[in-house]
């Protein structure tokens, strides 16, 4: 049964509460992706960061994490090791980082560990380390060789695909589950991309819309501050995959689609483009600075700086800073522009990902620059889901038909 397979089990997993934190244990990267918000989108503050996080900072991070979980009555803290490239850290030192965290959290708080890596540095030794410590592993890959190597290049301008595949194969040899993070390239064939990722034997994929805003719009769409536009290249790309994915008997997990279906069936979640829940995610830089989501770096130099640091400041105190408070509550209706407040699909998208709303002239008082894409995506997905439901009262349910996309846009922008 489609609904049981796609929704019920994943929904139970999704509602397990934890505090999430992106830990920048390395501030540099061994590759140089063209679209990277850390290094190539206008914020050079990484140059002021130490290359690696010290164990003293790790200890204070763990202490503050435990305090915050206790305050929030949450029993798990998710440490997402990131960069830069976290595997630039030596294995022995990485083990000390994990041991320090465990020492200061157990037994009251359970630490969950994940690594987001470009996979070019993975060896058998790293695979042993990952498996021994039960670390979830996410790998960045945009598609096949031609698609991936268009943007994911090294510092000499060479593509990284072959090295990534080598790393994936090492992990698979050690029976380690692999998740993929893939930035959408609308010039690629979405079905070919999806089939290629399935061919690699991955467990899940998270398709990401590129980080752009009104000051730096994607070349694929026209825009102005009247917001409304007819072209929807990102929705069109994703929906070609959705049509295949939704009808598959044993699909791979695609978070964007799964979360959409959960929200349509009454759940609420915290995700960049979906839901209206609070965003309980912190970013910790290598020097211990506490910041909001790092994609906000596309908004300008030092934009994410808060003058709060885990070596001196609690997470609770950091949430009171304007930029972190804005991010945490960015899905609240009172944080939205007029267009989003009256939009029929607001309860689904929550106004979209906050960095995508930014314009230097009026801050975040705008719909997402991808608003038209989101409207088309969610109306289509919801309509597809409702067509599959065997509910007697279905005809009485309020939902947006994909045929009404244009009228939805008129409702929002007129």
mmCIF file of C-alpha atoms in Angstrom:
data_model
loop_
_atom_site.group_PDB
_atom_site.id
_atom_site.type_symbol
_atom_site.label_atom_id
_atom_site.label_comp_id
_atom_site.label_asym_id
_atom_site.label_seq_id
_atom_site.Cartn_x
_atom_site.Cartn_y
_atom_site.Cartn_z
ATOM 1 C CA UNK A 1 0.000 0.000 0.000
ATOM 2 C CA UNK A 2 1.540 3.312 -1.089
ATOM 3 C CA UNK A 3 0.436 5.370 1.908
ATOM 4 C CA UNK A 4 1.758 2.917 4.477
ATOM 5 C CA UNK A 5 5.098 2.540 2.754
ATOM 6 C CA UNK A 6 5.720 6.196 2.086
ATOM 7 C CA UNK A 7 4.226 7.805 5.144
ATOM 8 C CA UNK A 8 3.515 5.848 8.291
ATOM 9 C CA UNK A 9 6.948 4.408 9.133
ATOM 10 C CA UNK A 10 8.934 7.495 8.033
ATOM 11 C CA UNK A 11 6.510 9.707 9.966
ATOM 12 C CA UNK A 12 7.242 7.853 13.186
ATOM 13 C CA UNK A 13 10.951 8.289 12.571
ATOM 14 C CA UNK A 14 10.586 11.970 11.765
ATOM 15 C CA UNK A 15 8.797 12.799 15.008
ATOM 16 C CA UNK A 16 11.685 11.572 17.192
ATOM 17 C CA UNK A 17 12.866 14.833 18.716
ATOM 18 C CA UNK A 18 16.480 15.926 18.961
ATOM 19 C CA UNK A 19 18.459 19.142 18.920
ATOM 20 C CA UNK A 20 20.529 19.389 15.753
ATOM 21 C CA UNK A 21 23.847 21.167 15.405
ATOM 22 C CA UNK A 22 26.176 21.491 12.428
ATOM 23 C CA UNK A 23 29.711 21.250 13.794
ATOM 24 C CA UNK A 24 32.416 22.842 11.642
ATOM 25 C CA UNK A 25 35.359 20.812 12.888
ATOM 26 C CA UNK A 26 37.342 21.900 9.804
ATOM 27 C CA UNK A 27 36.978 25.325 8.217
ATOM 28 C CA UNK A 28 38.770 24.542 4.964
ATOM 29 C CA UNK A 29 37.917 22.246 2.059
ATOM 30 C CA UNK A 30 39.979 20.163 -0.340
ATOM 31 C CA UNK A 31 37.614 20.904 -3.240
ATOM 32 C CA UNK A 32 36.057 24.121 -4.552
ATOM 33 C CA UNK A 33 32.417 23.743 -5.646
ATOM 34 C CA UNK A 34 31.295 26.686 -7.756
ATOM 35 C CA UNK A 35 28.019 27.164 -5.850
ATOM 36 C CA UNK A 36 29.425 26.732 -2.321
ATOM 37 C CA UNK A 37 27.853 29.192 0.129
ATOM 38 C CA UNK A 38 30.866 28.867 2.440
ATOM 39 C CA UNK A 39 33.533 30.048 0.027
ATOM 40 C CA UNK A 40 32.076 31.306 -3.257
ATOM 41 C CA UNK A 41 28.912 33.285 -2.492
ATOM 42 C CA UNK A 42 30.278 36.521 -1.044
ATOM 43 C CA UNK A 43 31.207 35.801 2.593
ATOM 44 C CA UNK A 44 34.948 35.440 3.251
ATOM 45 C CA UNK A 45 34.698 35.212 7.050
ATOM 46 C CA UNK A 46 35.918 31.593 6.953
ATOM 47 C CA UNK A 47 39.416 33.014 6.487
ATOM 48 C CA UNK A 48 39.319 34.292 10.060
ATOM 49 C CA UNK A 49 38.419 30.879 11.473
ATOM 50 C CA UNK A 50 41.011 28.432 12.862
ATOM 51 C CA UNK A 51 41.470 25.486 10.535
ATOM 52 C CA UNK A 52 40.321 22.961 13.138
ATOM 53 C CA UNK A 53 38.187 22.959 16.281
ATOM 54 C CA UNK A 54 40.131 22.458 19.526
ATOM 55 C CA UNK A 55 39.236 19.794 22.088
ATOM 56 C CA UNK A 56 38.599 22.550 24.630
ATOM 57 C CA UNK A 57 35.933 23.985 22.340
ATOM 58 C CA UNK A 58 34.514 20.489 21.772
ATOM 59 C CA UNK A 59 34.282 19.994 25.546
ATOM 60 C CA UNK A 60 32.463 23.296 26.055
ATOM 61 C CA UNK A 61 30.198 22.512 23.124
ATOM 62 C CA UNK A 62 29.236 19.193 24.737
ATOM 63 C CA UNK A 63 28.572 20.861 28.091
ATOM 64 C CA UNK A 64 26.362 23.515 26.493
ATOM 65 C CA UNK A 65 24.576 20.849 24.427
ATOM 66 C CA UNK A 66 23.720 18.877 27.563
ATOM 67 C CA UNK A 67 22.470 21.998 29.339
ATOM 68 C CA UNK A 68 20.238 22.919 26.395
ATOM 69 C CA UNK A 69 18.801 19.412 26.010
ATOM 70 C CA UNK A 70 17.993 19.368 29.741
ATOM 71 C CA UNK A 71 16.299 22.758 29.450
ATOM 72 C CA UNK A 72 14.251 21.587 26.462
ATOM 73 C CA UNK A 73 13.536 18.148 27.955
ATOM 74 C CA UNK A 74 15.118 16.473 24.920
ATOM 75 C CA UNK A 75 17.138 13.281 25.290
ATOM 76 C CA UNK A 76 19.227 13.382 22.099
ATOM 77 C CA UNK A 77 21.656 15.836 20.525
ATOM 78 C CA UNK A 78 22.592 15.367 16.877
ATOM 79 C CA UNK A 79 26.183 16.344 16.036
ATOM 80 C CA UNK A 80 26.459 16.816 12.265
ATOM 81 C CA UNK A 81 30.165 17.095 11.475
ATOM 82 C CA UNK A 82 30.669 19.427 8.580
ATOM 83 C CA UNK A 83 33.098 21.870 7.065
ATOM 84 C CA UNK A 84 34.720 22.648 4.912
ATOM 85 C CA UNK A 85 35.597 19.018 4.701
ATOM 86 C CA UNK A 86 35.473 17.228 8.085
ATOM 87 C CA UNK A 87 37.705 14.368 6.909
ATOM 88 C CA UNK A 88 40.630 16.799 6.705
ATOM 89 C CA UNK A 89 40.764 16.082 10.442
ATOM 90 C CA UNK A 90 43.040 13.185 11.335
ATOM 91 C CA UNK A 91 41.270 9.977 12.397
ATOM 92 C CA UNK A 92 42.986 9.896 15.798
ATOM 93 C CA UNK A 93 41.919 13.447 16.543
ATOM 94 C CA UNK A 94 38.376 12.810 15.317
ATOM 95 C CA UNK A 95 38.155 9.903 17.758
ATOM 96 C CA UNK A 96 39.171 12.245 20.587
ATOM 97 C CA UNK A 97 36.386 14.597 19.533
ATOM 98 C CA UNK A 98 33.796 11.815 19.783
ATOM 99 C CA UNK A 99 35.165 10.566 23.093
ATOM 100 C CA UNK A 100 35.070 14.079 24.557
ATOM 101 C CA UNK A 101 31.433 14.528 23.537
ATOM 102 C CA UNK A 102 30.407 11.160 24.974
ATOM 103 C CA UNK A 103 32.237 11.863 28.221
ATOM 104 C CA UNK A 104 30.230 15.028 28.843
ATOM 105 C CA UNK A 105 26.797 13.873 27.586
ATOM 106 C CA UNK A 106 26.368 10.305 28.806
ATOM 107 C CA UNK A 107 24.242 8.956 30.366
ATOM 108 C CA UNK A 108 21.597 11.682 30.481
ATOM 109 C CA UNK A 109 21.827 12.746 26.834
ATOM 110 C CA UNK A 110 22.343 10.454 23.854
ATOM 111 C CA UNK A 111 24.679 11.828 21.165
ATOM 112 C CA UNK A 112 23.891 11.025 17.528
ATOM 113 C CA UNK A 113 26.765 11.447 15.063
ATOM 114 C CA UNK A 114 26.669 12.222 11.348
ATOM 115 C CA UNK A 115 29.315 13.275 8.835
ATOM 116 C CA UNK A 116 28.657 15.242 5.656
ATOM 117 C CA UNK A 117 31.619 14.703 3.337
ATOM 118 C CA UNK A 118 32.642 15.040 -0.297
ATOM 119 C CA UNK A 119 33.978 11.443 0.021
ATOM 120 C CA UNK A 120 37.220 12.121 -1.841
ATOM 121 C CA UNK A 121 39.301 11.319 1.253
ATOM 122 C CA UNK A 122 37.534 8.121 2.319
ATOM 123 C CA UNK A 123 39.828 5.127 2.853
ATOM 124 C CA UNK A 124 39.466 1.751 4.522
ATOM 125 C CA UNK A 125 40.742 3.358 7.729
ATOM 126 C CA UNK A 126 38.006 5.980 7.617
ATOM 127 C CA UNK A 127 35.422 3.283 6.906
ATOM 128 C CA UNK A 128 36.545 1.336 9.993
ATOM 129 C CA UNK A 129 36.271 4.530 12.064
ATOM 130 C CA UNK A 130 32.790 5.378 10.729
ATOM 131 C CA UNK A 131 31.449 1.872 11.315
ATOM 132 C CA UNK A 132 33.022 1.465 14.755
ATOM 133 C CA UNK A 133 31.495 4.718 15.975
ATOM 134 C CA UNK A 134 28.089 4.138 14.322
ATOM 135 C CA UNK A 135 28.273 7.410 12.396
ATOM 136 C CA UNK A 136 25.676 8.246 9.760
ATOM 137 C CA UNK A 137 27.359 9.214 6.525
ATOM 138 C CA UNK A 138 26.152 11.698 3.918
ATOM 139 C CA UNK A 139 27.995 12.256 0.637
ATOM 140 C CA UNK A 140 27.693 15.179 -1.755
ATOM 141 C CA UNK A 141 27.177 14.135 -5.381
ATOM 142 C CA UNK A 142 25.130 15.928 -8.032
ATOM 143 C CA UNK A 143 24.657 13.143 -10.579
ATOM 144 C CA UNK A 144 26.726 11.278 -13.129
ATOM 145 C CA UNK A 145 30.230 12.341 -14.101
ATOM 146 C CA UNK A 146 29.245 15.074 -16.555
ATOM 147 C CA UNK A 147 26.639 16.588 -14.231
ATOM 148 C CA UNK A 148 28.671 16.360 -11.031
ATOM 149 C CA UNK A 149 31.859 17.704 -12.554
ATOM 150 C CA UNK A 150 30.125 20.797 -13.916
ATOM 151 C CA UNK A 151 30.158 22.393 -10.446
ATOM 152 C CA UNK A 152 31.884 20.042 -7.986
ATOM 153 C CA UNK A 153 35.512 20.662 -8.890
ATOM 154 C CA UNK A 154 38.800 20.756 -6.998
ATOM 155 C CA UNK A 155 41.118 23.744 -6.588
ATOM 156 C CA UNK A 156 42.792 22.962 -9.906
ATOM 157 C CA UNK A 157 39.466 22.963 -11.739
ATOM 158 C CA UNK A 158 39.311 19.186 -12.144
ATOM 159 C CA UNK A 159 36.119 17.206 -11.626
ATOM 160 C CA UNK A 160 35.693 15.126 -8.466
ATOM 161 C CA UNK A 161 33.276 12.405 -9.618
ATOM 162 C CA UNK A 162 35.759 9.549 -9.945
ATOM 163 C CA UNK A 163 37.175 10.184 -6.463
ATOM 164 C CA UNK A 164 33.688 10.382 -4.946
ATOM 165 C CA UNK A 165 32.655 7.065 -6.507
ATOM 166 C CA UNK A 166 35.839 5.477 -5.212
ATOM 167 C CA UNK A 167 34.935 6.654 -1.699
ATOM 168 C CA UNK A 168 31.368 5.367 -2.013
ATOM 169 C CA UNK A 169 32.649 1.968 -3.106
ATOM 170 C CA UNK A 170 34.950 1.786 -0.073
ATOM 171 C CA UNK A 171 31.994 2.459 2.228
ATOM 172 C CA UNK A 172 29.826 -0.109 0.475
ATOM 173 C CA UNK A 173 32.626 -2.673 0.782
ATOM 174 C CA UNK A 174 32.350 -2.217 4.541
ATOM 175 C CA UNK A 175 28.523 -2.456 4.467
ATOM 176 C CA UNK A 176 28.046 1.189 5.443
ATOM 177 C CA UNK A 177 24.779 2.786 4.376
ATOM 178 C CA UNK A 178 25.226 5.851 2.199
ATOM 179 C CA UNK A 179 22.964 8.884 1.846
ATOM 180 C CA UNK A 180 23.452 11.402 -0.943
ATOM 181 C CA UNK A 181 23.077 15.173 -0.840
ATOM 182 C CA UNK A 182 22.543 16.427 -4.382
ATOM 183 C CA UNK A 183 22.249 20.038 -5.535
ATOM 184 C CA UNK A 184 19.793 20.328 -8.408
ATOM 185 C CA UNK A 185 21.180 21.197 -11.835
ATOM 186 C CA UNK A 186 18.120 22.044 -13.924
ATOM 187 C CA UNK A 187 20.158 21.676 -17.119
ATOM 188 C CA UNK A 188 20.572 17.970 -16.374
ATOM 189 C CA UNK A 189 18.137 15.146 -17.092
ATOM 190 C CA UNK A 190 16.307 14.531 -13.791
ATOM 191 C CA UNK A 191 15.296 10.970 -14.631
ATOM 192 C CA UNK A 192 18.842 10.075 -15.659
ATOM 193 C CA UNK A 193 20.147 11.642 -12.440
ATOM 194 C CA UNK A 194 17.670 9.708 -10.322
ATOM 195 C CA UNK A 195 18.419 6.420 -12.080
ATOM 196 C CA UNK A 196 22.149 6.988 -11.716
ATOM 197 C CA UNK A 197 21.861 7.541 -7.974
ATOM 198 C CA UNK A 198 19.730 4.406 -7.636
ATOM 199 C CA UNK A 199 22.309 2.483 -9.658
ATOM 200 C CA UNK A 200 24.948 3.449 -7.090
ATOM 201 C CA UNK A 201 22.980 1.556 -4.450
ATOM 202 C CA UNK A 202 22.400 4.472 -2.088
ATOM 203 C CA UNK A 203 19.803 4.444 0.687
ATOM 204 C CA UNK A 204 18.494 7.992 0.434
ATOM 205 C CA UNK A 205 18.944 11.232 -1.448
ATOM 206 C CA UNK A 206 18.280 14.791 -0.414
ATOM 207 C CA UNK A 207 17.766 17.017 -3.452
ATOM 208 C CA UNK A 208 18.638 20.633 -2.656
ATOM 209 C CA UNK A 209 17.555 23.750 -4.479
ATOM 210 C CA UNK A 210 20.648 25.951 -5.033
ATOM 211 C CA UNK A 211 21.151 28.765 -2.538
ATOM 212 C CA UNK A 212 20.175 32.024 -4.209
ATOM 213 C CA UNK A 213 18.256 35.147 -3.254
ATOM 214 C CA UNK A 214 17.082 38.383 -4.872
ATOM 215 C CA UNK A 215 20.566 39.907 -4.809
ATOM 216 C CA UNK A 216 21.992 36.869 -6.568
ATOM 217 C CA UNK A 217 19.235 35.134 -8.496
ATOM 218 C CA UNK A 218 19.798 31.834 -10.318
ATOM 219 C CA UNK A 219 20.462 32.307 -14.019
ATOM 220 C CA UNK A 220 17.624 29.906 -14.824
ATOM 221 C CA UNK A 221 14.821 32.237 -13.705
ATOM 222 C CA UNK A 222 13.833 35.823 -14.312
ATOM 223 C CA UNK A 223 12.944 37.848 -11.269
ATOM 224 C CA UNK A 224 12.062 41.244 -9.878
ATOM 225 C CA UNK A 225 10.427 42.411 -6.685
ATOM 226 C CA UNK A 226 6.950 41.915 -8.125
ATOM 227 C CA UNK A 227 7.840 38.274 -7.343
ATOM 228 C CA UNK A 228 5.339 36.584 -9.626
ATOM 229 C CA UNK A 229 6.767 34.564 -12.524
ATOM 230 C CA UNK A 230 5.535 31.790 -14.762
ATOM 231 C CA UNK A 231 8.664 29.675 -15.255
ATOM 232 C CA UNK A 232 9.193 26.898 -12.701
ATOM 233 C CA UNK A 233 12.362 25.006 -13.716
ATOM 234 C CA UNK A 234 13.093 23.515 -10.279
ATOM 235 C CA UNK A 235 9.549 22.246 -9.792
ATOM 236 C CA UNK A 236 9.529 20.809 -13.301
ATOM 237 C CA UNK A 237 12.827 19.019 -12.645
ATOM 238 C CA UNK A 238 11.736 17.538 -9.314
ATOM 239 C CA UNK A 239 8.282 16.491 -10.465
ATOM 240 C CA UNK A 240 9.694 14.310 -13.217
ATOM 241 C CA UNK A 241 11.408 12.332 -10.471
ATOM 242 C CA UNK A 242 8.381 12.440 -8.183
ATOM 243 C CA UNK A 243 6.158 10.764 -10.770
ATOM 244 C CA UNK A 244 8.541 7.785 -10.853
ATOM 245 C CA UNK A 245 9.290 7.732 -7.142
ATOM 246 C CA UNK A 246 5.693 7.877 -5.953
ATOM 247 C CA UNK A 247 4.647 4.758 -7.846
ATOM 248 C CA UNK A 248 7.701 2.631 -7.087
ATOM 249 C CA UNK A 249 7.145 -0.394 -4.861
ATOM 250 C CA UNK A 250 10.465 -0.037 -3.019
ATOM 251 C CA UNK A 251 11.686 3.522 -3.537
ATOM 252 C CA UNK A 252 14.787 5.074 -2.116
ATOM 253 C CA UNK A 253 14.079 7.697 0.518
ATOM 254 C CA UNK A 254 13.828 11.216 -0.914
ATOM 255 C CA UNK A 255 13.382 13.543 2.037
ATOM 256 C CA UNK A 256 11.816 16.408 0.082
ATOM 257 C CA UNK A 257 8.991 14.185 -1.138
ATOM 258 C CA UNK A 258 8.557 12.213 2.083
ATOM 259 C CA UNK A 259 8.343 15.345 4.212
ATOM 260 C CA UNK A 260 5.839 16.882 1.794
ATOM 261 C CA UNK A 261 3.550 13.873 2.127
ATOM 262 C CA UNK A 262 3.858 13.923 5.918
ATOM 263 C CA UNK A 263 2.741 17.556 6.068
ATOM 264 C CA UNK A 264 -0.169 16.885 3.711
ATOM 265 C CA UNK A 265 -1.383 14.143 6.072
ATOM 266 C CA UNK A 266 -1.359 16.445 9.084
ATOM 267 C CA UNK A 267 2.179 16.164 10.432
ATOM 268 C CA UNK A 268 4.428 19.129 11.150
ATOM 269 C CA UNK A 269 8.152 19.116 10.698
ATOM 270 C CA UNK A 270 11.151 21.392 10.569
ATOM 271 C CA UNK A 271 12.784 21.434 7.149
ATOM 272 C CA UNK A 272 14.184 24.169 4.937
ATOM 273 C CA UNK A 273 11.352 24.304 2.401
ATOM 274 C CA UNK A 274 8.564 22.462 4.189
ATOM 275 C CA UNK A 275 6.454 22.804 7.334
ATOM 276 C CA UNK A 276 5.926 25.548 9.899
ATOM 277 C CA UNK A 277 7.728 24.100 12.916
ATOM 278 C CA UNK A 278 10.622 25.903 14.596
ATOM 279 C CA UNK A 279 14.158 25.368 13.278
ATOM 280 C CA UNK A 280 16.118 24.050 16.252
ATOM 281 C CA UNK A 281 19.426 23.907 14.408
ATOM 282 C CA UNK A 282 22.657 25.627 15.394
ATOM 283 C CA UNK A 283 25.924 25.998 13.489
ATOM 284 C CA UNK A 284 29.150 25.932 15.515
ATOM 285 C CA UNK A 285 32.210 27.348 13.779
ATOM 286 C CA UNK A 286 35.722 26.012 14.446
ATOM 287 C CA UNK A 287 36.383 28.750 17.016
ATOM 288 C CA UNK A 288 33.140 27.906 18.856
ATOM 289 C CA UNK A 289 31.006 30.728 17.464
ATOM 290 C CA UNK A 290 27.280 29.923 17.580
ATOM 291 C CA UNK A 291 25.507 30.893 14.363
ATOM 292 C CA UNK A 292 22.236 30.278 12.503
ATOM 293 C CA UNK A 293 22.031 28.125 9.378
ATOM 294 C CA UNK A 294 25.168 28.690 7.296
ATOM 295 C CA UNK A 295 23.287 29.158 4.010
ATOM 296 C CA UNK A 296 22.536 32.669 5.325
ATOM 297 C CA UNK A 297 26.122 33.490 4.381
ATOM 298 C CA UNK A 298 24.804 34.174 0.854
ATOM 299 C CA UNK A 299 23.217 37.332 2.298
ATOM 300 C CA UNK A 300 26.548 39.096 2.817
ATOM 301 C CA UNK A 301 29.886 39.388 4.597
ATOM 302 C CA UNK A 302 29.726 38.383 8.294
ATOM 303 C CA UNK A 303 25.942 38.078 7.992
ATOM 304 C CA UNK A 304 25.713 35.075 10.328
ATOM 305 C CA UNK A 305 27.937 36.481 13.079
ATOM 306 C CA UNK A 306 26.337 36.724 16.534
ATOM 307 C CA UNK A 307 29.206 37.411 18.966
ATOM 308 C CA UNK A 308 28.111 34.305 20.879
ATOM 309 C CA UNK A 309 30.488 31.409 21.488
ATOM 310 C CA UNK A 310 30.135 27.996 23.190
ATOM 311 C CA UNK A 311 33.251 28.735 25.236
ATOM 312 C CA UNK A 312 31.342 31.481 27.064
ATOM 313 C CA UNK A 313 27.670 31.377 26.044
ATOM 314 C CA UNK A 314 24.791 28.937 26.459
ATOM 315 C CA UNK A 315 22.626 27.901 23.514
ATOM 316 C CA UNK A 316 19.657 29.406 25.321
ATOM 317 C CA UNK A 317 21.375 32.786 25.463
ATOM 318 C CA UNK A 318 22.422 32.510 21.804
ATOM 319 C CA UNK A 319 18.782 32.022 20.741
ATOM 320 C CA UNK A 320 18.078 35.570 21.931
ATOM 321 C CA UNK A 321 20.301 37.132 19.268
ATOM 322 C CA UNK A 322 18.227 38.676 16.442
ATOM 323 C CA UNK A 323 19.573 36.549 13.578
ATOM 324 C CA UNK A 324 19.297 33.208 15.415
ATOM 325 C CA UNK A 325 15.854 34.096 16.753
ATOM 326 C CA UNK A 326 14.780 35.022 13.218
ATOM 327 C CA UNK A 327 16.034 31.712 11.851
ATOM 328 C CA UNK A 328 14.484 29.582 14.611
ATOM 329 C CA UNK A 329 11.098 31.224 14.119
ATOM 330 C CA UNK A 330 11.412 31.895 10.380
ATOM 331 C CA UNK A 331 8.401 29.676 9.639
ATOM 332 C CA UNK A 332 6.111 31.669 11.969
ATOM 333 C CA UNK A 333 3.383 33.491 10.107
ATOM 334 C CA UNK A 334 4.235 36.806 11.765
ATOM 335 C CA UNK A 335 7.744 36.544 10.283
ATOM 336 C CA UNK A 336 6.365 36.384 6.728
ATOM 337 C CA UNK A 337 5.760 38.955 4.037
ATOM 338 C CA UNK A 338 2.178 39.909 3.087
ATOM 339 C CA UNK A 339 2.160 37.535 0.104
ATOM 340 C CA UNK A 340 3.111 34.528 2.246
ATOM 341 C CA UNK A 341 0.623 35.391 4.985
ATOM 342 C CA UNK A 342 -2.297 35.145 2.561
ATOM 343 C CA UNK A 343 -0.957 32.243 0.513
ATOM 344 C CA UNK A 344 -3.143 29.096 0.457
ATOM 345 C CA UNK A 345 -0.097 26.823 0.749
ATOM 346 C CA UNK A 346 1.657 28.653 3.593
ATOM 347 C CA UNK A 347 0.971 25.800 6.041
ATOM 348 C CA UNK A 348 2.898 23.507 3.694
ATOM 349 C CA UNK A 349 5.998 25.529 2.820
ATOM 350 C CA UNK A 350 6.133 27.943 5.764
ATOM 351 C CA UNK A 351 7.391 30.653 3.428
ATOM 352 C CA UNK A 352 10.268 28.548 2.136
ATOM 353 C CA UNK A 353 13.921 28.585 3.171
ATOM 354 C CA UNK A 354 14.763 31.908 4.802
ATOM 355 C CA UNK A 355 18.015 32.685 2.874
ATOM 356 C CA UNK A 356 16.021 32.485 -0.365
ATOM 357 C CA UNK A 357 13.768 35.348 0.795
ATOM 358 C CA UNK A 358 16.530 37.906 1.215
ATOM 359 C CA UNK A 359 16.947 41.195 -0.644
ATOM 360 C CA UNK A 360 19.401 43.853 0.519
ATOM 361 C CA UNK A 361 16.736 46.527 0.063
ATOM 362 C CA UNK A 362 14.104 45.090 2.408
ATOM 363 C CA UNK A 363 15.684 42.144 4.206
ATOM 364 C CA UNK A 364 13.498 39.039 4.455
ATOM 365 C CA UNK A 365 10.182 40.747 3.738
ATOM 366 C CA UNK A 366 9.741 38.749 0.531
ATOM 367 C CA UNK A 367 8.513 35.362 -0.623
ATOM 368 C CA UNK A 368 11.169 32.823 -1.505
ATOM 369 C CA UNK A 369 12.782 33.557 -4.839
ATOM 370 C CA UNK A 370 11.629 30.001 -5.647
ATOM 371 C CA UNK A 371 8.015 30.751 -4.635
ATOM 372 C CA UNK A 372 6.495 29.820 -8.005
ATOM 373 C CA UNK A 373 8.414 26.547 -7.996
ATOM 374 C CA UNK A 374 7.213 25.720 -4.487
ATOM 375 C CA UNK A 375 3.589 26.462 -5.339
ATOM 376 C CA UNK A 376 3.704 24.189 -8.364
ATOM 377 C CA UNK A 377 5.541 21.441 -6.485
ATOM 378 C CA UNK A 378 3.222 21.272 -3.513
ATOM 379 C CA UNK A 379 -0.037 21.606 -5.421
ATOM 380 C CA UNK A 380 0.995 18.778 -7.727
ATOM 381 C CA UNK A 381 2.266 16.497 -4.950
ATOM 382 C CA UNK A 382 -0.789 17.072 -2.776
ATOM 383 C CA UNK A 383 -3.160 16.417 -5.669
ATOM 384 C CA UNK A 384 -1.307 13.203 -6.535
ATOM 385 C CA UNK A 385 -1.490 12.009 -2.948
ATOM 386 C CA UNK A 386 -5.215 12.737 -2.620
ATOM 387 C CA UNK A 387 -5.920 10.832 -5.808
ATOM 388 C CA UNK A 388 -4.415 7.766 -4.110
ATOM 389 C CA UNK A 389 -6.324 8.065 -0.848
ATOM 390 C CA UNK A 390 -9.375 5.903 -0.352
ATOM 391 C CA UNK A 391 -11.273 8.300 1.911
ATOM 392 C CA UNK A 392 -15.042 8.714 1.656
ATOM 393 C CA UNK A 393 -14.837 12.356 2.635
ATOM 394 C CA UNK A 394 -12.055 13.107 0.172
ATOM 395 C CA UNK A 395 -14.343 15.294 -1.918
ATOM 396 C CA UNK A 396 -14.939 17.443 1.176
ATOM 397 C CA UNK A 397 -11.240 18.016 1.842
ATOM 398 C CA UNK A 398 -9.808 21.387 0.911
ATOM 399 C CA UNK A 399 -6.791 21.017 -1.321
ATOM 400 C CA UNK A 400 -5.117 22.770 -4.209
ATOM 401 C CA UNK A 401 -5.617 21.239 -7.627
ATOM 402 C CA UNK A 402 -2.619 21.518 -9.963
ATOM 403 C CA UNK A 403 -4.916 23.010 -12.578
ATOM 404 C CA UNK A 404 -5.334 26.022 -10.284
ATOM 405 C CA UNK A 405 -1.668 26.999 -10.061
ATOM 406 C CA UNK A 406 -2.236 30.209 -11.958
ATOM 407 C CA UNK A 407 -5.178 31.172 -9.763
ATOM 408 C CA UNK A 408 -3.076 30.483 -6.663
ATOM 409 C CA UNK A 409 -0.428 32.863 -7.947
ATOM 410 C CA UNK A 410 -3.117 35.468 -8.603
ATOM 411 C CA UNK A 411 -4.418 35.030 -5.037
ATOM 412 C CA UNK A 412 -0.967 35.589 -3.598
ATOM 413 C CA UNK A 413 0.299 38.453 -5.714
ATOM 414 C CA UNK A 414 -2.795 40.484 -6.585
#
